[in-house]
mmCIF file of C-alpha atoms in Angstrom:
data_model
loop_
_atom_site.group_PDB
_atom_site.id
_atom_site.type_symbol
_atom_site.label_atom_id
_atom_site.label_comp_id
_atom_site.label_asym_id
_atom_site.label_seq_id
_atom_site.Cartn_x
_atom_site.Cartn_y
_atom_site.Cartn_z
ATOM 1 C CA MET A 21 173.370 141.868 74.150
ATOM 2 C CA GLU A 22 172.507 140.195 70.855
ATOM 3 C CA ARG A 23 169.264 138.377 70.906
ATOM 4 C CA THR A 24 169.165 135.225 68.815
ATOM 5 C CA ALA A 25 166.145 134.251 66.748
ATOM 6 C CA GLY A 26 165.614 131.198 69.001
ATOM 7 C CA THR A 27 165.337 133.159 72.205
ATOM 8 C CA GLU A 28 163.100 135.681 70.526
ATOM 9 C CA LEU A 29 160.841 132.920 69.340
ATOM 10 C CA LEU A 30 160.655 131.497 72.898
ATOM 11 C CA ARG A 31 159.926 134.923 74.287
ATOM 12 C CA GLY A 32 157.021 135.133 71.805
ATOM 13 C CA VAL A 33 155.694 131.652 72.852
ATOM 14 C CA ARG A 34 155.720 132.792 76.498
ATOM 15 C CA ALA A 35 153.837 135.932 75.605
ATOM 16 C CA GLY A 36 151.389 133.816 73.733
ATOM 17 C CA LEU A 37 150.500 131.459 76.566
ATOM 18 C CA PRO A 38 147.745 133.624 78.053
ATOM 19 C CA VAL A 39 146.267 134.060 74.604
ATOM 20 C CA ALA A 40 146.345 130.261 74.179
ATOM 21 C CA VAL A 41 144.565 129.728 77.518
ATOM 22 C CA GLY A 42 141.848 132.119 76.378
ATOM 23 C CA TYR A 43 141.591 130.705 72.862
ATOM 24 C CA LEU A 44 141.231 127.100 73.829
ATOM 25 C CA PRO A 45 137.715 127.139 75.402
ATOM 26 C CA MET A 46 136.479 129.603 72.727
ATOM 27 C CA ALA A 47 137.726 127.335 69.916
ATOM 28 C CA MET A 48 136.165 124.350 71.609
ATOM 29 C CA ALA A 49 132.870 126.161 71.717
ATOM 30 C CA PHE A 50 133.243 127.031 68.030
ATOM 31 C CA GLY A 51 133.964 123.318 67.247
ATOM 32 C CA VAL A 52 130.875 122.159 69.074
ATOM 33 C CA LEU A 53 128.651 124.760 67.533
ATOM 34 C CA ALA A 54 130.042 124.145 64.025
ATOM 35 C CA THR A 55 129.138 120.491 64.139
ATOM 36 C CA GLN A 56 125.732 121.344 65.645
ATOM 37 C CA THR A 57 125.134 123.799 62.747
ATOM 38 C CA GLY A 58 125.781 120.912 60.308
ATOM 39 C CA LEU A 59 129.384 121.454 59.290
ATOM 40 C CA HIS A 60 131.487 118.365 58.770
ATOM 41 C CA PHE A 61 134.422 117.885 61.121
ATOM 42 C CA ILE A 62 136.749 118.584 58.228
ATOM 43 C CA GLN A 63 134.925 121.811 57.334
ATOM 44 C CA ALA A 64 135.091 123.071 60.930
ATOM 45 C CA ALA A 65 138.790 122.248 61.056
ATOM 46 C CA ALA A 66 139.358 123.938 57.636
ATOM 47 C CA MET A 67 137.641 127.077 58.909
ATOM 48 C CA SER A 68 140.076 127.443 61.807
ATOM 49 C CA LEU A 69 142.994 126.406 59.682
ATOM 50 C CA PHE A 70 142.447 128.732 56.732
ATOM 51 C CA VAL A 71 140.162 131.507 58.003
ATOM 52 C CA TYR A 72 141.459 131.864 61.591
ATOM 53 C CA ALA A 73 139.226 134.683 62.695
ATOM 54 C CA GLY A 74 137.226 133.942 65.811
ATOM 55 C CA ALA A 75 134.466 136.536 65.678
ATOM 56 C CA SER A 76 133.917 135.905 61.944
ATOM 57 C CA GLN A 77 133.823 132.204 62.351
ATOM 58 C CA PHE A 78 131.099 132.448 65.022
ATOM 59 C CA ALA A 79 129.192 134.974 62.924
ATOM 60 C CA SER A 80 129.310 132.738 59.900
ATOM 61 C CA LEU A 81 127.678 129.851 61.933
ATOM 62 C CA GLY A 82 124.870 132.202 62.982
ATOM 63 C CA LEU A 83 124.312 133.354 59.400
ATOM 64 C CA LEU A 84 124.460 129.777 58.053
ATOM 65 C CA ALA A 85 121.824 128.698 60.586
ATOM 66 C CA GLY A 86 119.700 131.686 59.485
ATOM 67 C CA GLY A 87 119.951 130.533 55.868
ATOM 68 C CA ALA A 88 122.311 133.253 54.518
ATOM 69 C CA SER A 89 124.033 132.677 51.193
ATOM 70 C CA ALA A 90 127.827 131.988 51.016
ATOM 71 C CA LEU A 91 128.295 135.376 49.328
ATOM 72 C CA ALA A 92 126.460 137.246 52.077
ATOM 73 C CA ILE A 93 128.591 135.479 54.715
ATOM 74 C CA VAL A 94 131.810 136.343 52.907
ATOM 75 C CA LEU A 95 130.751 140.015 52.692
ATOM 76 C CA ALA A 96 129.856 140.037 56.368
ATOM 77 C CA THR A 97 133.313 138.607 57.093
ATOM 78 C CA LEU A 98 134.974 141.315 55.069
ATOM 79 C CA VAL A 99 133.112 144.016 56.959
ATOM 80 C CA LEU A 100 133.904 142.434 60.364
ATOM 81 C CA ASN A 101 137.593 142.089 59.508
ATOM 82 C CA PHE A 102 138.149 145.758 58.655
ATOM 83 C CA ARG A 103 139.615 146.232 62.107
ATOM 84 C CA HIS A 104 142.447 143.889 61.272
ATOM 85 C CA PHE A 105 143.361 146.134 58.379
ATOM 86 C CA LEU A 106 143.772 149.041 60.886
ATOM 87 C CA MET A 107 145.801 146.812 63.239
ATOM 88 C CA SER A 108 148.040 145.663 60.423
ATOM 89 C CA VAL A 109 148.707 149.302 59.402
ATOM 90 C CA ALA A 110 149.702 150.071 62.978
ATOM 91 C CA LEU A 111 151.806 146.977 63.292
ATOM 92 C CA SER A 112 153.604 147.543 60.078
ATOM 93 C CA ARG A 113 155.070 150.749 61.496
ATOM 94 C CA ARG A 114 156.477 148.794 64.467
ATOM 95 C CA ILE A 115 157.793 145.525 63.167
ATOM 96 C CA PRO A 116 161.288 145.672 61.629
ATOM 97 C CA LEU A 117 161.064 143.536 58.458
ATOM 98 C CA VAL A 118 164.496 143.330 56.905
ATOM 99 C CA ARG A 119 164.446 143.431 53.157
ATOM 100 C CA ARG A 120 167.032 141.069 51.774
ATOM 101 C CA PRO A 121 167.354 141.438 47.958
ATOM 102 C CA GLY A 122 166.947 138.203 46.055
ATOM 103 C CA ARG A 123 165.050 136.547 48.969
ATOM 104 C CA ALA A 124 161.360 136.241 48.966
ATOM 105 C CA ALA A 125 160.619 139.686 50.435
ATOM 106 C CA TRP A 126 156.892 139.013 50.479
ATOM 107 C CA ALA A 127 157.074 135.755 52.449
ATOM 108 C CA ALA A 128 157.519 137.310 55.855
ATOM 109 C CA PRO A 129 154.637 139.804 55.523
ATOM 110 C CA LEU A 130 152.373 136.960 54.430
ATOM 111 C CA ALA A 131 153.177 134.781 57.404
ATOM 112 C CA LEU A 132 153.093 137.625 59.941
ATOM 113 C CA GLY A 133 149.914 139.075 58.498
ATOM 114 C CA PHE A 134 148.064 135.746 58.769
ATOM 115 C CA GLY A 135 148.853 135.719 62.463
ATOM 116 C CA ILE A 136 147.243 139.096 63.244
ATOM 117 C CA THR A 137 144.244 138.811 65.617
ATOM 118 C CA ASP A 138 142.888 141.311 68.146
ATOM 119 C CA GLU A 139 144.900 139.549 70.843
ATOM 120 C CA THR A 140 148.256 139.045 69.016
ATOM 121 C CA PHE A 141 148.018 142.688 67.791
ATOM 122 C CA VAL A 142 147.806 144.189 71.262
ATOM 123 C CA VAL A 143 150.394 141.808 72.842
ATOM 124 C CA ALA A 144 152.842 142.380 69.967
ATOM 125 C CA SER A 145 152.505 146.139 69.596
ATOM 126 C CA LEU A 146 152.802 146.804 73.275
ATOM 127 C CA ASN A 147 155.936 144.634 73.628
ATOM 128 C CA GLU A 148 159.152 146.617 74.259
ATOM 129 C CA SER A 149 161.135 144.952 71.503
ATOM 130 C CA LEU A 150 158.966 143.602 68.718
ATOM 131 C CA THR A 151 160.909 141.384 66.324
ATOM 132 C CA PRO A 152 159.611 139.070 63.560
ATOM 133 C CA PRO A 153 160.667 135.833 65.479
ATOM 134 C CA PHE A 154 158.894 137.150 68.578
ATOM 135 C CA PHE A 155 155.753 137.659 66.636
ATOM 136 C CA ILE A 156 155.994 134.274 64.959
ATOM 137 C CA GLY A 157 156.320 132.608 68.346
ATOM 138 C CA LEU A 158 153.327 134.588 69.695
ATOM 139 C CA ALA A 159 151.179 134.017 66.650
ATOM 140 C CA LEU A 160 151.989 130.344 66.329
ATOM 141 C CA THR A 161 151.086 129.687 69.980
ATOM 142 C CA ALA A 162 147.723 131.414 69.558
ATOM 143 C CA TYR A 163 147.087 129.701 66.188
ATOM 144 C CA LEU A 164 147.881 126.222 67.522
ATOM 145 C CA ALA A 165 145.585 126.748 70.474
ATOM 146 C CA TRP A 166 142.784 127.897 68.224
ATOM 147 C CA LEU A 167 143.274 124.967 65.861
ATOM 148 C CA SER A 168 143.525 122.254 68.529
ATOM 149 C CA GLY A 169 140.564 123.655 70.381
ATOM 150 C CA THR A 170 138.507 123.523 67.231
ATOM 151 C CA LEU A 171 139.561 119.891 66.557
ATOM 152 C CA ILE A 172 138.713 118.865 70.136
ATOM 153 C CA GLY A 173 135.410 120.712 70.077
ATOM 154 C CA ALA A 174 134.304 119.365 66.694
ATOM 155 C CA GLY A 175 135.550 115.839 67.410
ATOM 156 C CA PHE A 176 134.644 115.195 70.996
ATOM 157 C CA SER A 177 132.575 118.160 72.137
ATOM 158 C CA SER A 178 133.892 120.528 74.789
ATOM 159 C CA LEU A 179 135.988 118.387 77.156
ATOM 160 C CA ILE A 180 136.307 121.145 79.718
ATOM 161 C CA PRO A 181 133.476 121.562 82.318
ATOM 162 C CA ALA A 182 131.382 124.656 81.658
ATOM 163 C CA VAL A 183 132.517 126.423 84.896
ATOM 164 C CA ILE A 184 136.206 125.892 84.125
ATOM 165 C CA ALA A 185 135.646 127.006 80.455
ATOM 166 C CA ARG A 186 134.014 130.255 81.593
ATOM 167 C CA GLY A 187 136.889 130.733 84.056
ATOM 168 C CA MET A 188 139.350 130.326 81.186
ATOM 169 C CA GLY A 189 137.228 132.751 79.236
ATOM 170 C CA VAL A 190 138.270 135.496 81.549
ATOM 171 C CA ALA A 191 141.991 134.887 80.595
ATOM 172 C CA LEU A 192 141.944 137.237 77.669
ATOM 173 C CA TYR A 193 140.446 140.098 79.662
ATOM 174 C CA ALA A 194 142.966 139.568 82.449
ATOM 175 C CA MET A 195 145.708 139.576 79.853
ATOM 176 C CA PHE A 196 144.405 142.770 78.235
ATOM 177 C CA ILE A 197 144.365 144.428 81.658
ATOM 178 C CA ALA A 198 147.843 143.096 82.537
ATOM 179 C CA ILE A 199 149.367 144.651 79.380
ATOM 180 C CA LEU A 200 147.387 147.859 79.745
ATOM 181 C CA ILE A 201 148.718 148.597 83.271
ATOM 182 C CA PRO A 202 152.389 149.132 82.367
ATOM 183 C CA GLY A 203 151.331 151.547 79.531
ATOM 184 C CA VAL A 204 149.278 153.486 82.042
ATOM 185 C CA LYS A 205 152.141 153.601 84.440
ATOM 186 C CA LYS A 206 154.223 155.117 81.602
ATOM 187 C CA THR A 207 151.814 157.953 80.916
ATOM 188 C CA TRP A 208 148.208 158.689 81.875
ATOM 189 C CA VAL A 209 147.464 159.469 78.184
ATOM 190 C CA ASN A 210 147.607 155.754 77.424
ATOM 191 C CA GLY A 211 144.967 155.116 80.130
ATOM 192 C CA LEU A 212 142.807 157.976 78.846
ATOM 193 C CA VAL A 213 142.897 156.563 75.316
ATOM 194 C CA ALA A 214 141.906 153.066 76.602
ATOM 195 C CA ALA A 215 139.140 154.546 78.780
ATOM 196 C CA ALA A 216 137.873 156.509 75.763
ATOM 197 C CA GLY A 217 138.001 153.315 73.713
ATOM 198 C CA ALA A 218 136.020 151.482 76.321
ATOM 199 C CA CYS A 219 133.393 154.252 76.597
ATOM 200 C CA LEU A 220 133.044 154.471 72.786
ATOM 201 C CA ALA A 221 132.715 150.669 72.452
ATOM 202 C CA TRP A 222 130.127 150.554 75.181
ATOM 203 C CA GLY A 223 128.274 153.559 73.915
ATOM 204 C CA ALA A 224 128.191 152.076 70.408
ATOM 205 C CA SER A 225 126.863 148.756 71.691
ATOM 206 C CA LEU A 226 124.149 150.548 73.623
ATOM 207 C CA ALA A 227 123.225 152.949 70.819
ATOM 208 C CA VAL A 228 123.156 150.210 68.196
ATOM 209 C CA PRO A 229 121.999 146.955 69.717
ATOM 210 C CA GLY A 230 123.340 144.017 67.777
ATOM 211 C CA LEU A 231 126.320 145.967 66.423
ATOM 212 C CA PRO A 232 128.994 143.360 65.645
ATOM 213 C CA SER A 233 131.898 143.572 68.128
ATOM 214 C CA GLY A 234 134.231 144.137 65.159
ATOM 215 C CA TRP A 235 132.631 147.479 64.514
ATOM 216 C CA ARG A 236 132.744 148.537 68.112
ATOM 217 C CA ILE A 237 136.507 148.044 67.952
ATOM 218 C CA VAL A 238 136.808 149.960 64.650
ATOM 219 C CA ILE A 239 134.911 152.966 66.098
ATOM 220 C CA ALA A 240 136.973 152.877 69.279
ATOM 221 C CA ILE A 241 140.294 152.599 67.489
ATOM 222 C CA LEU A 242 139.625 155.447 65.018
ATOM 223 C CA ALA A 243 138.169 157.903 67.538
ATOM 224 C CA ALA A 244 139.981 157.111 70.840
ATOM 225 C CA SER A 245 143.351 157.113 69.119
ATOM 226 C CA ALA A 246 142.585 160.613 67.808
ATOM 227 C CA VAL A 247 142.159 161.725 71.401
ATOM 228 C CA GLY A 248 145.576 160.421 72.172
ATOM 229 C CA ALA A 249 147.109 161.912 69.093
ATOM 230 C CA ALA A 250 145.673 165.322 69.979
ATOM 231 C CA ILE A 251 147.232 165.502 73.453
ATOM 232 C CA GLY A 252 150.027 162.969 73.536
ATOM 233 C CA ARG A 253 153.326 162.456 71.858
ATOM 234 C CA GLU A 254 154.094 159.379 69.759
ATOM 235 C CA GLU A 255 156.854 158.109 71.994
ATOM 236 C CA THR A 256 154.530 158.061 74.917
ATOM 237 C CA ALA A 257 152.331 155.359 73.338
ATOM 238 C CA SER A 258 154.850 152.772 72.399
ATOM 239 C CA THR A 259 158.591 152.328 72.306
ATOM 240 C CA SER A 260 158.714 153.519 68.776
ATOM 241 C CA ARG A 261 161.468 152.870 66.372
ATOM 242 C CA GLU A 262 159.793 154.767 63.633
ATOM 243 C CA GLU A 263 162.339 156.173 61.309
ATOM 244 C CA PRO A 264 165.265 153.929 60.550
ATOM 245 C CA ALA A 265 168.511 155.830 60.204
ATOM 246 C CA MET B 7 128.484 125.904 49.265
ATOM 247 C CA ILE B 8 130.321 125.507 52.584
ATOM 248 C CA TRP B 9 133.669 125.111 50.823
ATOM 249 C CA PHE B 10 133.022 128.208 48.668
ATOM 250 C CA MET B 11 132.161 130.116 51.828
ATOM 251 C CA ILE B 12 135.363 128.966 53.571
ATOM 252 C CA ALA B 13 137.544 129.901 50.568
ATOM 253 C CA GLY B 14 135.899 133.342 50.374
ATOM 254 C CA MET B 15 136.183 133.947 54.072
ATOM 255 C CA CYS B 16 139.833 132.931 53.911
ATOM 256 C CA ALA B 17 140.486 135.475 51.182
ATOM 257 C CA VAL B 18 138.675 138.395 52.782
ATOM 258 C CA THR B 19 140.289 137.695 56.109
ATOM 259 C CA PHE B 20 143.841 137.249 54.788
ATOM 260 C CA VAL B 21 144.038 140.202 52.298
ATOM 261 C CA PRO B 22 143.292 143.074 54.788
ATOM 262 C CA ARG B 23 145.760 141.654 57.317
ATOM 263 C CA VAL B 24 148.592 141.343 54.824
ATOM 264 C CA ILE B 25 148.405 144.331 52.550
ATOM 265 C CA PRO B 26 149.648 146.943 55.076
ATOM 266 C CA LEU B 27 152.585 144.677 56.003
ATOM 267 C CA LEU B 28 153.478 144.265 52.329
ATOM 268 C CA LEU B 29 153.612 147.991 51.917
ATOM 269 C CA GLY B 30 155.289 148.112 55.270
ATOM 270 C CA ARG B 31 157.483 150.946 56.290
ATOM 271 C CA ASP B 32 158.170 152.140 52.756
ATOM 272 C CA LEU B 33 155.033 154.229 53.183
ATOM 273 C CA VAL B 34 156.104 157.707 54.429
ATOM 274 C CA LEU B 35 153.371 159.073 56.701
ATOM 275 C CA PRO B 36 152.997 162.507 58.150
ATOM 276 C CA GLY B 37 153.717 162.858 61.913
ATOM 277 C CA TRP B 38 150.067 163.196 63.047
ATOM 278 C CA ILE B 39 149.085 159.942 61.341
ATOM 279 C CA ARG B 40 152.077 158.105 62.971
ATOM 280 C CA ARG B 41 151.023 159.531 66.321
ATOM 281 C CA TRP B 42 147.443 158.476 65.682
ATOM 282 C CA LEU B 43 148.582 154.923 64.693
ATOM 283 C CA SER B 44 150.731 154.647 67.801
ATOM 284 C CA PHE B 45 147.674 154.911 70.041
ATOM 285 C CA PHE B 46 145.687 152.130 68.226
ATOM 286 C CA PRO B 47 146.792 149.348 70.679
ATOM 287 C CA TYR B 48 145.482 151.256 73.721
ATOM 288 C CA ALA B 49 142.226 152.226 71.996
ATOM 289 C CA ALA B 50 141.741 148.635 71.020
ATOM 290 C CA LEU B 51 142.532 147.377 74.463
ATOM 291 C CA GLY B 52 139.787 149.604 75.968
ATOM 292 C CA ALA B 53 137.206 148.311 73.504
ATOM 293 C CA LEU B 54 138.356 144.697 73.951
ATOM 294 C CA ILE B 55 138.062 144.851 77.762
ATOM 295 C CA PHE B 56 134.786 146.709 78.002
ATOM 296 C CA PRO B 57 131.907 145.910 77.727
ATOM 297 C CA GLY B 58 132.971 142.312 77.076
ATOM 298 C CA ILE B 59 134.225 141.729 80.548
ATOM 299 C CA LEU B 60 130.704 142.106 81.886
ATOM 300 C CA THR B 61 129.578 138.956 80.048
ATOM 301 C CA VAL B 62 132.258 136.455 81.206
ATOM 302 C CA VAL B 63 129.536 134.877 83.232
ATOM 303 C CA GLU B 64 126.219 135.708 81.600
ATOM 304 C CA GLY B 65 123.895 137.617 83.942
ATOM 305 C CA ARG B 66 126.557 138.099 86.612
ATOM 306 C CA PRO B 67 128.683 141.114 85.402
ATOM 307 C CA TRP B 68 130.325 141.552 88.852
ATOM 308 C CA ILE B 69 132.192 138.220 88.484
ATOM 309 C CA GLY B 70 134.031 139.475 85.369
ATOM 310 C CA LEU B 71 134.609 142.824 87.043
ATOM 311 C CA SER B 72 136.033 141.286 90.210
ATOM 312 C CA ALA B 73 138.373 138.999 88.258
ATOM 313 C CA GLY B 74 139.434 142.067 86.197
ATOM 314 C CA ALA B 75 140.055 144.122 89.333
ATOM 315 C CA CYS B 76 142.108 141.250 90.749
ATOM 316 C CA ALA B 77 144.180 141.068 87.528
ATOM 317 C CA ALA B 78 144.707 144.799 87.544
ATOM 318 C CA LEU B 79 146.008 144.858 91.133
ATOM 319 C CA LEU B 80 148.424 142.007 90.468
ATOM 320 C CA ALA B 81 149.595 143.477 87.133
ATOM 321 C CA VAL B 82 150.904 146.541 88.928
ATOM 322 C CA LYS B 83 153.599 144.333 90.465
ATOM 323 C CA ALA B 84 153.823 141.331 88.096
ATOM 324 C CA ARG B 85 156.477 141.240 85.360
ATOM 325 C CA ASN B 86 154.408 139.245 82.914
ATOM 326 C CA ALA B 87 150.796 138.458 82.265
ATOM 327 C CA ILE B 88 150.768 134.835 83.316
ATOM 328 C CA PHE B 89 150.274 135.421 87.052
ATOM 329 C CA PRO B 90 147.350 137.935 86.781
ATOM 330 C CA VAL B 91 145.671 135.682 84.198
ATOM 331 C CA LEU B 92 145.842 132.554 86.424
ATOM 332 C CA ALA B 93 144.549 134.542 89.415
ATOM 333 C CA ALA B 94 141.695 135.947 87.373
ATOM 334 C CA ILE B 95 140.730 132.425 86.224
ATOM 335 C CA ALA B 96 140.743 131.194 89.830
ATOM 336 C CA VAL B 97 138.639 134.196 91.001
ATOM 337 C CA THR B 98 136.105 133.584 88.259
ATOM 338 C CA VAL B 99 135.723 129.843 89.023
ATOM 339 C CA ILE B 100 135.465 130.340 92.796
ATOM 340 C CA LEU B 101 132.949 133.199 92.491
ATOM 341 C CA GLU B 102 130.789 131.305 90.110
ATOM 342 C CA LEU B 103 130.805 128.187 92.234
ATOM 343 C CA ALA B 104 130.049 130.313 95.344
ATOM 344 C CA ALA B 105 127.164 132.134 93.577
ATOM 345 C CA THR B 106 125.360 128.962 92.465
#
């Protein structure tokens, strides 16, 4: 059956709903904290609009409050975002970007790349059929939730009661678990890699207190995936369509 | 100062996300690197779930763990993530209200 771009987009939006539920309270908290740190409403909104990187945005507020220079904050952001480089490398092997001569071949990578976050990466790369419209639907849903949460938080303060917001905060973890389980059912190697990633991330956070979460993820990705590569086959990890005919 | 910071953060966030996609699949990689890359999502999942799930409710790690266990049980049967996610939210809210 031929899938149309429209149905693929909708499929992506549906896959993005749990991400949106998780992003909303986080973005509201960012908006509140940003205005408390002294950012103008427009600046807080611009951060979520143009930077769109949760952990880095929170880190920048902490550094600003501590009196760090703009350059130091930009460098800290670069370091924190190295994990997205790794994720983009992995995603680029999975997403079929059709090259049409004469068309703007770079436009699609720019749009797709902007939408890569920890959450959209794991949802997209573990989806059975990853297409560009699916990813756009997924990323757009997440992005709009992040943006509207920031606007609400910076404009009105967090509208959601704290208990509900913390409840919504568990959404991302529940989603991670829900997409991990089918992979583990496929082969135990996937579960082993995830367990190794969790142990490495936990170990790193205990060994180096205050290690930014971005670096925990980088360490886990590089080392735990090597465990998988040593004992598993490529096809076991994801429905791979590696080499086009 | 703030605007310079935002512009700089935008650049250093955007560029690492986009460059690999621009190079895309033209890059021919040896088999072991492809195998290594294919496990990135699972390794990332592990690190994203743990230890973060312990701090869903600060000082009460068992609430996050219970909600996670509930999501895991439901995910064995559920066809998409929505149902486990909603159940985990409900568990978290109820447990926190019950604990206070």
